[in-house]
Amino acid sequence: MKFLRRLLILILTFILLINITTIAKYIFPMKYKDYIDMYANEYKLDPYFVAAVIKTESKFKKDATSKKNAQGLMQITPETGKWVAEKMGTKDFNIDNLKDPETNIKMGCWYLNNLKEEFDGNMDLVLAAYNGGRGNVQKWLKDAQHSKDGESLHYIPFKETDKYVKKVKVIYNIYRFLYKS
């Protein structure tokens, strides 16, 4: 009986190890890959970074809506959506467009790139601004309690934003591991 139990555990462990990547890809899908690749490339972003933001924001649910009314895959608020559409020169923008995966990914990538340019490519600051607001990040950078050099943050006062930055970075590394050829 002990032998059979050990054999079963060994077989199950072997099967699990063989299928770990398949299981991980199920947990960390790369849905909307064509849109992610296209707009990540257009806006000079790492597609795995974009996928990590989407996974963190909406778990790839295109109809996701937050308590703050952020919408779609990349959880863009109506106010940010209007602002981004205006900056992008989109004339026929409607809030309902945020539920469209292609539109949401395009606008989200544009916005991430806009933040990337503002924060000189510091992706931690980009993530903090995407979640906690660019104005807050600018304020924190000027405060010695949060930034020693005015260029990076050693302390993020919003717990949600601090957790968000760390979570996206972990998920980004998982996506790179799973999908990078």
mmCIF file with all atom_site columns, C-alpha atoms in Angstrom:
data_model
loop_
_atom_site.group_PDB
_atom_site.id
_atom_site.type_symbol
_atom_site.label_atom_id
_atom_site.label_alt_id
_atom_site.label_comp_id
_atom_site.label_asym_id
_atom_site.label_entity_id
_atom_site.label_seq_id
_atom_site.pdbx_PDB_ins_code
_atom_site.Cartn_x
_atom_site.Cartn_y
_atom_site.Cartn_z
_atom_site.occupancy
_atom_site.B_iso_or_equiv
_atom_site.pdbx_formal_charge
_atom_site.auth_seq_id
_atom_site.auth_comp_id
_atom_site.auth_asym_id
_atom_site.auth_atom_id
_atom_site.pdbx_PDB_model_num
ATOM 1   C CA . MET A 1 1   ? 0.000   0.000  0.000   1.00 0.00 ? 1   MET A CA 1
ATOM 2   C CA . LYS A 1 2   ? 2.824   2.411  0.902   1.00 0.00 ? 2   LYS A CA 1
ATOM 3   C CA . PHE A 1 3   ? 4.563   1.559  -2.340  1.00 0.00 ? 3   PHE A CA 1
ATOM 4   C CA . LEU A 1 4   ? 1.422   2.314  -4.390  1.00 0.00 ? 4   LEU A CA 1
ATOM 5   C CA . ARG A 1 5   ? 0.927   5.629  -2.615  1.00 0.00 ? 5   ARG A CA 1
ATOM 6   C CA . ARG A 1 6   ? 4.541   6.658  -3.297  1.00 0.00 ? 6   ARG A CA 1
ATOM 7   C CA . LEU A 1 7   ? 4.267   5.522  -6.896  1.00 0.00 ? 7   LEU A CA 1
ATOM 8   C CA . LEU A 1 8   ? 1.060   7.515  -7.356  1.00 0.00 ? 8   LEU A CA 1
ATOM 9   C CA . ILE A 1 9   ? 2.670   10.624 -5.839  1.00 0.00 ? 9   ILE A CA 1
ATOM 10  C CA . LEU A 1 10  ? 5.696   10.172 -8.087  1.00 0.00 ? 10  LEU A CA 1
ATOM 11  C CA . ILE A 1 11  ? 3.524   9.770  -11.197 1.00 0.00 ? 11  ILE A CA 1
ATOM 12  C CA . LEU A 1 12  ? 1.387   12.796 -10.310 1.00 0.00 ? 12  LEU A CA 1
ATOM 13  C CA . THR A 1 13  ? 4.499   14.880 -9.639  1.00 0.00 ? 13  THR A CA 1
ATOM 14  C CA . PHE A 1 14  ? 5.927   13.842 -12.997 1.00 0.00 ? 14  PHE A CA 1
ATOM 15  C CA . ILE A 1 15  ? 2.683   14.726 -14.810 1.00 0.00 ? 15  ILE A CA 1
ATOM 16  C CA . LEU A 1 16  ? 2.513   18.066 -13.015 1.00 0.00 ? 16  LEU A CA 1
ATOM 17  C CA . LEU A 1 17  ? 6.097   18.930 -13.927 1.00 0.00 ? 17  LEU A CA 1
ATOM 18  C CA . ILE A 1 18  ? 5.491   18.062 -17.562 1.00 0.00 ? 18  ILE A CA 1
ATOM 19  C CA . ASN A 1 19  ? 2.349   20.201 -17.674 1.00 0.00 ? 19  ASN A CA 1
ATOM 20  C CA . ILE A 1 20  ? 3.482   23.087 -15.453 1.00 0.00 ? 20  ILE A CA 1
ATOM 21  C CA . THR A 1 21  ? 3.963   25.452 -18.396 1.00 0.00 ? 21  THR A CA 1
ATOM 22  C CA . THR A 1 22  ? 0.548   24.561 -19.788 1.00 0.00 ? 22  THR A CA 1
ATOM 23  C CA . ILE A 1 23  ? -1.034  25.131 -16.398 1.00 0.00 ? 23  ILE A CA 1
ATOM 24  C CA . ALA A 1 24  ? 0.856   28.403 -15.926 1.00 0.00 ? 24  ALA A CA 1
ATOM 25  C CA . LYS A 1 25  ? -0.235  29.636 -19.372 1.00 0.00 ? 25  LYS A CA 1
ATOM 26  C CA . TYR A 1 26  ? -3.824  28.888 -18.385 1.00 0.00 ? 26  TYR A CA 1
ATOM 27  C CA . ILE A 1 27  ? -3.416  30.998 -15.238 1.00 0.00 ? 27  ILE A CA 1
ATOM 28  C CA . PHE A 1 28  ? -1.457  33.696 -17.108 1.00 0.00 ? 28  PHE A CA 1
ATOM 29  C CA . PRO A 1 29  ? -3.067  33.819 -20.559 1.00 0.00 ? 29  PRO A CA 1
ATOM 30  C CA . MET A 1 30  ? -1.900  35.960 -23.449 1.00 0.00 ? 30  MET A CA 1
ATOM 31  C CA . LYS A 1 31  ? -5.316  36.885 -24.813 1.00 0.00 ? 31  LYS A CA 1
ATOM 32  C CA . TYR A 1 32  ? -5.552  39.644 -27.431 1.00 0.00 ? 32  TYR A CA 1
ATOM 33  C CA . LYS A 1 33  ? -1.913  38.954 -28.344 1.00 0.00 ? 33  LYS A CA 1
ATOM 34  C CA . ASP A 1 34  ? -2.224  40.547 -31.799 1.00 0.00 ? 34  ASP A CA 1
ATOM 35  C CA . TYR A 1 35  ? -3.498  43.825 -30.340 1.00 0.00 ? 35  TYR A CA 1
ATOM 36  C CA . ILE A 1 36  ? -0.966  43.747 -27.513 1.00 0.00 ? 36  ILE A CA 1
ATOM 37  C CA . ASP A 1 37  ? 1.917   43.139 -29.923 1.00 0.00 ? 37  ASP A CA 1
ATOM 38  C CA . MET A 1 38  ? 0.716   45.758 -32.413 1.00 0.00 ? 38  MET A CA 1
ATOM 39  C CA . TYR A 1 39  ? 0.177   48.583 -29.929 1.00 0.00 ? 39  TYR A CA 1
ATOM 40  C CA . ALA A 1 40  ? 3.099   47.705 -27.663 1.00 0.00 ? 40  ALA A CA 1
ATOM 41  C CA . ASN A 1 41  ? 5.303   47.956 -30.747 1.00 0.00 ? 41  ASN A CA 1
ATOM 42  C CA . GLU A 1 42  ? 3.658   51.192 -31.932 1.00 0.00 ? 42  GLU A CA 1
ATOM 43  C CA . TYR A 1 43  ? 4.094   52.825 -28.523 1.00 0.00 ? 43  TYR A CA 1
ATOM 44  C CA . LYS A 1 44  ? 7.538   51.359 -27.752 1.00 0.00 ? 44  LYS A CA 1
ATOM 45  C CA . LEU A 1 45  ? 6.465   49.143 -24.858 1.00 0.00 ? 45  LEU A CA 1
ATOM 46  C CA . ASP A 1 46  ? 7.359   45.593 -23.920 1.00 0.00 ? 46  ASP A CA 1
ATOM 47  C CA . PRO A 1 47  ? 4.327   43.433 -24.833 1.00 0.00 ? 47  PRO A CA 1
ATOM 48  C CA . TYR A 1 48  ? 4.839   41.358 -21.677 1.00 0.00 ? 48  TYR A CA 1
ATOM 49  C CA . PHE A 1 49  ? 4.648   44.563 -19.644 1.00 0.00 ? 49  PHE A CA 1
ATOM 50  C CA . VAL A 1 50  ? 1.329   45.429 -21.328 1.00 0.00 ? 50  VAL A CA 1
ATOM 51  C CA . ALA A 1 51  ? 0.033   41.890 -20.712 1.00 0.00 ? 51  ALA A CA 1
ATOM 52  C CA . ALA A 1 52  ? 1.056   42.166 -17.042 1.00 0.00 ? 52  ALA A CA 1
ATOM 53  C CA . VAL A 1 53  ? -0.859  45.445 -16.691 1.00 0.00 ? 53  VAL A CA 1
ATOM 54  C CA . ILE A 1 54  ? -3.935  43.886 -18.312 1.00 0.00 ? 54  ILE A CA 1
ATOM 55  C CA . LYS A 1 55  ? -3.717  40.758 -16.132 1.00 0.00 ? 55  LYS A CA 1
ATOM 56  C CA . THR A 1 56  ? -3.409  42.921 -13.007 1.00 0.00 ? 56  THR A CA 1
ATOM 57  C CA . GLU A 1 57  ? -6.095  45.418 -13.997 1.00 0.00 ? 57  GLU A CA 1
ATOM 58  C CA . SER A 1 58  ? -8.837  43.156 -15.373 1.00 0.00 ? 58  SER A CA 1
ATOM 59  C CA . LYS A 1 59  ? -7.637  39.544 -15.552 1.00 0.00 ? 59  LYS A CA 1
ATOM 60  C CA . PHE A 1 60  ? -8.252  39.898 -19.320 1.00 0.00 ? 60  PHE A CA 1
ATOM 61  C CA . LYS A 1 61  ? -11.995 40.509 -18.818 1.00 0.00 ? 61  LYS A CA 1
ATOM 62  C CA . LYS A 1 62  ? -12.958 42.956 -21.572 1.00 0.00 ? 62  LYS A CA 1
ATOM 63  C CA . ASP A 1 63  ? -16.167 44.022 -19.803 1.00 0.00 ? 63  ASP A CA 1
ATOM 64  C CA . ALA A 1 64  ? -14.533 44.664 -16.420 1.00 0.00 ? 64  ALA A CA 1
ATOM 65  C CA . THR A 1 65  ? -15.683 47.797 -14.575 1.00 0.00 ? 65  THR A CA 1
ATOM 66  C CA . SER A 1 66  ? -14.155 48.935 -11.285 1.00 0.00 ? 66  SER A CA 1
ATOM 67  C CA . LYS A 1 67  ? -15.782 50.710 -8.337  1.00 0.00 ? 67  LYS A CA 1
ATOM 68  C CA . LYS A 1 68  ? -14.257 53.916 -9.724  1.00 0.00 ? 68  LYS A CA 1
ATOM 69  C CA . ASN A 1 69  ? -15.872 53.197 -13.116 1.00 0.00 ? 69  ASN A CA 1
ATOM 70  C CA . ALA A 1 70  ? -12.566 52.287 -14.796 1.00 0.00 ? 70  ALA A CA 1
ATOM 71  C CA . GLN A 1 71  ? -13.435 50.207 -17.826 1.00 0.00 ? 71  GLN A CA 1
ATOM 72  C CA . GLY A 1 72  ? -12.188 47.417 -20.028 1.00 0.00 ? 72  GLY A CA 1
ATOM 73  C CA . LEU A 1 73  ? -9.013  45.397 -20.171 1.00 0.00 ? 73  LEU A CA 1
ATOM 74  C CA . MET A 1 74  ? -6.673  48.173 -19.025 1.00 0.00 ? 74  MET A CA 1
ATOM 75  C CA . GLN A 1 75  ? -9.212  49.756 -16.655 1.00 0.00 ? 75  GLN A CA 1
ATOM 76  C CA . ILE A 1 76  ? -9.285  53.238 -18.153 1.00 0.00 ? 76  ILE A CA 1
ATOM 77  C CA . THR A 1 77  ? -11.559 55.739 -16.410 1.00 0.00 ? 77  THR A CA 1
ATOM 78  C CA . PRO A 1 78  ? -13.971 57.742 -18.577 1.00 0.00 ? 78  PRO A CA 1
ATOM 79  C CA . GLU A 1 79  ? -12.077 60.957 -17.720 1.00 0.00 ? 79  GLU A CA 1
ATOM 80  C CA . THR A 1 80  ? -8.720  59.472 -18.712 1.00 0.00 ? 80  THR A CA 1
ATOM 81  C CA . GLY A 1 81  ? -10.317 57.936 -21.804 1.00 0.00 ? 81  GLY A CA 1
ATOM 82  C CA . LYS A 1 82  ? -11.632 61.325 -22.948 1.00 0.00 ? 82  LYS A CA 1
ATOM 83  C CA . TRP A 1 83  ? -8.256  62.959 -22.284 1.00 0.00 ? 83  TRP A CA 1
ATOM 84  C CA . VAL A 1 84  ? -6.319  60.219 -24.117 1.00 0.00 ? 84  VAL A CA 1
ATOM 85  C CA . ALA A 1 85  ? -8.761  60.290 -27.056 1.00 0.00 ? 85  ALA A CA 1
ATOM 86  C CA . GLU A 1 86  ? -8.327  64.062 -27.329 1.00 0.00 ? 86  GLU A CA 1
ATOM 87  C CA . LYS A 1 87  ? -4.514  63.796 -27.201 1.00 0.00 ? 87  LYS A CA 1
ATOM 88  C CA . MET A 1 88  ? -4.574  60.985 -29.785 1.00 0.00 ? 88  MET A CA 1
ATOM 89  C CA . GLY A 1 89  ? -6.806  63.055 -32.070 1.00 0.00 ? 89  GLY A CA 1
ATOM 90  C CA . THR A 1 90  ? -9.718  60.612 -31.878 1.00 0.00 ? 90  THR A CA 1
ATOM 91  C CA . LYS A 1 91  ? -12.800 62.559 -32.917 1.00 0.00 ? 91  LYS A CA 1
ATOM 92  C CA . ASP A 1 92  ? -15.613 60.047 -32.429 1.00 0.00 ? 92  ASP A CA 1
ATOM 93  C CA . PHE A 1 93  ? -14.701 58.766 -28.954 1.00 0.00 ? 93  PHE A CA 1
ATOM 94  C CA . ASN A 1 94  ? -17.503 57.373 -26.814 1.00 0.00 ? 94  ASN A CA 1
ATOM 95  C CA . ILE A 1 95  ? -17.118 55.931 -23.300 1.00 0.00 ? 95  ILE A CA 1
ATOM 96  C CA . ASP A 1 96  ? -18.554 52.638 -24.591 1.00 0.00 ? 96  ASP A CA 1
ATOM 97  C CA . ASN A 1 97  ? -15.438 52.343 -26.792 1.00 0.00 ? 97  ASN A CA 1
ATOM 98  C CA . LEU A 1 98  ? -13.479 51.481 -23.635 1.00 0.00 ? 98  LEU A CA 1
ATOM 99  C CA . LYS A 1 99  ? -15.138 48.042 -23.625 1.00 0.00 ? 99  LYS A CA 1
ATOM 100 C CA . ASP A 1 100 ? -13.708 47.291 -27.079 1.00 0.00 ? 100 ASP A CA 1
ATOM 101 C CA . PRO A 1 101 ? -10.468 45.306 -26.581 1.00 0.00 ? 101 PRO A CA 1
ATOM 102 C CA . GLU A 1 102 ? -8.579  46.897 -29.469 1.00 0.00 ? 102 GLU A CA 1
ATOM 103 C CA . THR A 1 103 ? -9.544  50.446 -28.523 1.00 0.00 ? 103 THR A CA 1
ATOM 104 C CA . ASN A 1 104 ? -8.808  49.846 -24.844 1.00 0.00 ? 104 ASN A CA 1
ATOM 105 C CA . ILE A 1 105 ? -5.395  48.311 -25.516 1.00 0.00 ? 105 ILE A CA 1
ATOM 106 C CA . LYS A 1 106 ? -4.493  51.056 -27.997 1.00 0.00 ? 106 LYS A CA 1
ATOM 107 C CA . MET A 1 107 ? -5.476  53.811 -25.554 1.00 0.00 ? 107 MET A CA 1
ATOM 108 C CA . GLY A 1 108 ? -3.854  52.042 -22.605 1.00 0.00 ? 108 GLY A CA 1
ATOM 109 C CA . CYS A 1 109 ? -0.593  51.628 -24.524 1.00 0.00 ? 109 CYS A CA 1
ATOM 110 C CA . TRP A 1 110 ? -0.670  55.263 -25.622 1.00 0.00 ? 110 TRP A CA 1
ATOM 111 C CA . TYR A 1 111 ? -1.172  56.316 -22.007 1.00 0.00 ? 111 TYR A CA 1
ATOM 112 C CA . LEU A 1 112 ? 1.596   54.041 -20.696 1.00 0.00 ? 112 LEU A CA 1
ATOM 113 C CA . ASN A 1 113 ? 3.951   55.467 -23.321 1.00 0.00 ? 113 ASN A CA 1
ATOM 114 C CA . ASN A 1 114 ? 2.924   59.000 -22.361 1.00 0.00 ? 114 ASN A CA 1
ATOM 115 C CA . LEU A 1 115 ? 3.799   58.217 -18.739 1.00 0.00 ? 115 LEU A CA 1
ATOM 116 C CA . LYS A 1 116 ? 7.017   56.500 -19.846 1.00 0.00 ? 116 LYS A CA 1
ATOM 117 C CA . GLU A 1 117 ? 8.094   59.682 -21.649 1.00 0.00 ? 117 GLU A CA 1
ATOM 118 C CA . GLU A 1 118 ? 7.167   61.849 -18.666 1.00 0.00 ? 118 GLU A CA 1
ATOM 119 C CA . PHE A 1 119 ? 9.060   59.686 -16.184 1.00 0.00 ? 119 PHE A CA 1
ATOM 120 C CA . ASP A 1 120 ? 12.133  59.102 -18.386 1.00 0.00 ? 120 ASP A CA 1
ATOM 121 C CA . GLY A 1 121 ? 11.499  55.398 -18.866 1.00 0.00 ? 121 GLY A CA 1
ATOM 122 C CA . ASN A 1 122 ? 11.327  54.599 -15.134 1.00 0.00 ? 122 ASN A CA 1
ATOM 123 C CA . MET A 1 123 ? 8.719   51.843 -15.304 1.00 0.00 ? 123 MET A CA 1
ATOM 124 C CA . ASP A 1 124 ? 8.164   51.797 -11.530 1.00 0.00 ? 124 ASP A CA 1
ATOM 125 C CA . LEU A 1 125 ? 7.081   55.432 -11.763 1.00 0.00 ? 125 LEU A CA 1
ATOM 126 C CA . VAL A 1 126 ? 4.983   54.644 -14.840 1.00 0.00 ? 126 VAL A CA 1
ATOM 127 C CA . LEU A 1 127 ? 3.127   51.938 -12.915 1.00 0.00 ? 127 LEU A CA 1
ATOM 128 C CA . ALA A 1 128 ? 2.723   54.138 -9.838  1.00 0.00 ? 128 ALA A CA 1
ATOM 129 C CA . ALA A 1 129 ? 1.297   56.926 -12.009 1.00 0.00 ? 129 ALA A CA 1
ATOM 130 C CA . TYR A 1 130 ? -0.970  54.551 -13.951 1.00 0.00 ? 130 TYR A CA 1
ATOM 131 C CA . ASN A 1 131 ? -2.475  53.341 -10.682 1.00 0.00 ? 131 ASN A CA 1
ATOM 132 C CA . GLY A 1 132 ? -2.111  56.259 -8.273  1.00 0.00 ? 132 GLY A CA 1
ATOM 133 C CA . GLY A 1 133 ? -2.157  59.237 -10.629 1.00 0.00 ? 133 GLY A CA 1
ATOM 134 C CA . ARG A 1 134 ? 0.639   61.149 -12.317 1.00 0.00 ? 134 ARG A CA 1
ATOM 135 C CA . GLY A 1 135 ? 0.061   64.199 -10.112 1.00 0.00 ? 135 GLY A CA 1
ATOM 136 C CA . ASN A 1 136 ? 0.604   62.139 -6.980  1.00 0.00 ? 136 ASN A CA 1
ATOM 137 C CA . VAL A 1 137 ? 3.822   60.644 -8.355  1.00 0.00 ? 137 VAL A CA 1
ATOM 138 C CA . GLN A 1 138 ? 5.119   64.113 -9.272  1.00 0.00 ? 138 GLN A CA 1
ATOM 139 C CA . LYS A 1 139 ? 4.306   65.275 -5.735  1.00 0.00 ? 139 LYS A CA 1
ATOM 140 C CA . TRP A 1 140 ? 6.001   62.244 -4.151  1.00 0.00 ? 140 TRP A CA 1
ATOM 141 C CA . LEU A 1 141 ? 9.154   62.791 -6.207  1.00 0.00 ? 141 LEU A CA 1
ATOM 142 C CA . LYS A 1 142 ? 9.469   66.292 -4.697  1.00 0.00 ? 142 LYS A CA 1
ATOM 143 C CA . ASP A 1 143 ? 9.042   64.996 -1.137  1.00 0.00 ? 143 ASP A CA 1
ATOM 144 C CA . ALA A 1 144 ? 12.162  63.713 0.662   1.00 0.00 ? 144 ALA A CA 1
ATOM 145 C CA . GLN A 1 145 ? 9.971   61.295 2.653   1.00 0.00 ? 145 GLN A CA 1
ATOM 146 C CA . HIS A 1 146 ? 9.220   59.456 -0.600  1.00 0.00 ? 146 HIS A CA 1
ATOM 147 C CA . SER A 1 147 ? 12.186  60.189 -2.872  1.00 0.00 ? 147 SER A CA 1
ATOM 148 C CA . LYS A 1 148 ? 15.847  60.709 -2.035  1.00 0.00 ? 148 LYS A CA 1
ATOM 149 C CA . ASP A 1 149 ? 16.857  61.883 -5.502  1.00 0.00 ? 149 ASP A CA 1
ATOM 150 C CA . GLY A 1 150 ? 13.694  63.293 -7.091  1.00 0.00 ? 150 GLY A CA 1
ATOM 151 C CA . GLU A 1 151 ? 13.961  60.633 -9.793  1.00 0.00 ? 151 GLU A CA 1
ATOM 152 C CA . SER A 1 152 ? 12.764  57.461 -8.070  1.00 0.00 ? 152 SER A CA 1
ATOM 153 C CA . LEU A 1 153 ? 10.580  56.532 -5.136  1.00 0.00 ? 153 LEU A CA 1
ATOM 154 C CA . HIS A 1 154 ? 11.846  54.667 -2.103  1.00 0.00 ? 154 HIS A CA 1
ATOM 155 C CA . TYR A 1 155 ? 8.412   54.844 -0.476  1.00 0.00 ? 155 TYR A CA 1
ATOM 156 C CA . ILE A 1 156 ? 4.958   54.905 -2.077  1.00 0.00 ? 156 ILE A CA 1
ATOM 157 C CA . PRO A 1 157 ? 2.458   56.269 0.463   1.00 0.00 ? 157 PRO A CA 1
ATOM 158 C CA . PHE A 1 158 ? -0.594  54.650 -1.165  1.00 0.00 ? 158 PHE A CA 1
ATOM 159 C CA . LYS A 1 159 ? -0.607  50.987 -0.076  1.00 0.00 ? 159 LYS A CA 1
ATOM 160 C CA . GLU A 1 160 ? -2.757  50.005 -3.052  1.00 0.00 ? 160 GLU A CA 1
ATOM 161 C CA . THR A 1 161 ? -0.310  51.645 -5.466  1.00 0.00 ? 161 THR A CA 1
ATOM 162 C CA . ASP A 1 162 ? 2.719   50.128 -3.746  1.00 0.00 ? 162 ASP A CA 1
ATOM 163 C CA . LYS A 1 163 ? 1.154   46.649 -3.979  1.00 0.00 ? 163 LYS A CA 1
ATOM 164 C CA . TYR A 1 164 ? 0.126   47.319 -7.584  1.00 0.00 ? 164 TYR A CA 1
ATOM 165 C CA . VAL A 1 165 ? 3.665   48.204 -8.688  1.00 0.00 ? 165 VAL A CA 1
ATOM 166 C CA . LYS A 1 166 ? 5.090   45.087 -7.044  1.00 0.00 ? 166 LYS A CA 1
ATOM 167 C CA . LYS A 1 167 ? 2.343   42.837 -8.416  1.00 0.00 ? 167 LYS A CA 1
ATOM 168 C CA . VAL A 1 168 ? 2.708   44.026 -12.015 1.00 0.00 ? 168 VAL A CA 1
ATOM 169 C CA . LYS A 1 169 ? 6.479   43.529 -11.834 1.00 0.00 ? 169 LYS A CA 1
ATOM 170 C CA . VAL A 1 170 ? 6.075   39.935 -10.627 1.00 0.00 ? 170 VAL A CA 1
ATOM 171 C CA . ILE A 1 171 ? 3.460   39.175 -13.286 1.00 0.00 ? 171 ILE A CA 1
ATOM 172 C CA . TYR A 1 172 ? 5.660   40.816 -15.934 1.00 0.00 ? 172 TYR A CA 1
ATOM 173 C CA . ASN A 1 173 ? 8.487   38.419 -15.069 1.00 0.00 ? 173 ASN A CA 1
ATOM 174 C CA . ILE A 1 174 ? 6.093   35.469 -15.247 1.00 0.00 ? 174 ILE A CA 1
ATOM 175 C CA . TYR A 1 175 ? 4.910   36.539 -18.714 1.00 0.00 ? 175 TYR A CA 1
ATOM 176 C CA . ARG A 1 176 ? 8.505   36.945 -19.897 1.00 0.00 ? 176 ARG A CA 1
ATOM 177 C CA . PHE A 1 177 ? 9.374   33.483 -18.599 1.00 0.00 ? 177 PHE A CA 1
ATOM 178 C CA . LEU A 1 178 ? 6.318   31.782 -20.108 1.00 0.00 ? 178 LEU A CA 1
ATOM 179 C CA . TYR A 1 179 ? 6.111   33.446 -23.515 1.00 0.00 ? 179 TYR A CA 1
ATOM 180 C CA . LYS A 1 180 ? 9.547   34.732 -24.488 1.00 0.00 ? 180 LYS A CA 1
ATOM 181 C CA . SER A 1 181 ? 10.907  32.428 -27.169 1.00 0.00 ? 181 SER A CA 1
#
